[in-house]
Amino acid sequence: MPLTQKYLTLVRGFFQQSPKLSPVLISIDSAGAIAEAERAYESYDLPKGTLRGAPPVPDDDLTTI
């Protein structure tokens, strides 16, 4: 999905907004290779704090598909 405010708001709604609960995001180091081999996927970088700012989720920039 595009990293636009419209879609980020939709994704944030899937997770409870509690400091004790946060979604687990998985970094995929070979995301670029997977995206090249299978056109259904796209590799992208998710910037720190995209889903939540305090505490930041993700806690660092992460590459995924």
Coordinates of C-alpha atoms in Angstrom, one line a residue:
M1 CA 0.0 0.0 0.0
P2 CA 1.2 3.5 -0.5
L3 CA 2.6 5.4 2.5
T4 CA 0.0 8.1 2.3
Q5 CA -2.0 9.6 5.2
K6 CA -5.2 7.9 4.0
Y7 CA -3.7 4.4 4.1
L8 CA -1.6 4.9 7.2
T9 CA -4.8 6.0 9.1
L10 CA -6.5 2.8 7.9
V11 CA -3.6 0.6 9.1
R12 CA -3.3 2.4 12.5
G13 CA -7.0 1.6 13.1
F14 CA -6.1 -2.1 13.0
F15 CA -4.0 -1.8 16.2
Q16 CA -5.0 -0.8 19.7
Q17 CA -3.4 2.5 20.8
S18 CA -1.8 1.3 24.0
P19 CA 1.7 2.0 25.2
K20 CA 2.0 -1.6 26.3
L21 CA 0.8 -3.1 23.0
S22 CA 2.4 -2.4 19.7
P23 CA 2.4 -4.2 16.4
V24 CA 5.4 -6.3 15.4
L25 CA 6.9 -5.4 12.1
I26 CA 9.3 -7.7 10.4
S27 CA 12.3 -6.5 8.6
I28 CA 13.0 -8.5 5.4
D29 CA 16.6 -8.1 4.4
S30 CA 16.1 -9.7 1.1
A31 CA 13.0 -7.7 0.2
G32 CA 14.6 -6.3 -3.0
A33 CA 15.4 -9.8 -4.3
I34 CA 12.0 -11.1 -3.4
A35 CA 10.3 -8.2 -5.2
E36 CA 12.5 -8.8 -8.3
A37 CA 11.6 -12.5 -8.4
E38 CA 7.9 -12.1 -7.7
R39 CA 6.2 -9.0 -9.3
A40 CA 3.3 -9.2 -6.8
Y41 CA 5.6 -7.7 -4.1
E42 CA 7.3 -4.4 -3.8
S43 CA 10.2 -3.6 -1.5
Y44 CA 10.1 -0.4 0.4
D45 CA 11.5 1.4 3.5
L46 CA 9.2 2.1 6.3
P47 CA 10.5 5.2 8.2
K48 CA 10.9 5.2 12.0
G49 CA 7.7 6.1 13.7
T50 CA 5.4 5.6 10.7
L51 CA 2.7 3.8 12.6
R52 CA 3.1 5.5 16.0
G53 CA 5.3 8.2 17.3
A54 CA 5.6 7.6 21.1
P55 CA 7.0 5.1 21.4
P56 CA 8.0 5.0 17.8
V57 CA 6.7 2.1 15.7
P58 CA 8.8 0.9 14.0
D59 CA 11.6 1.9 16.3
D60 CA 14.1 2.4 13.4
D61 CA 13.8 2.5 9.6
L62 CA 13.0 -0.9 8.3
T63 CA 13.0 -2.5 4.9
T64 CA 10.1 -4.8 4.1
I65 CA 7.7 -5.9 1.4

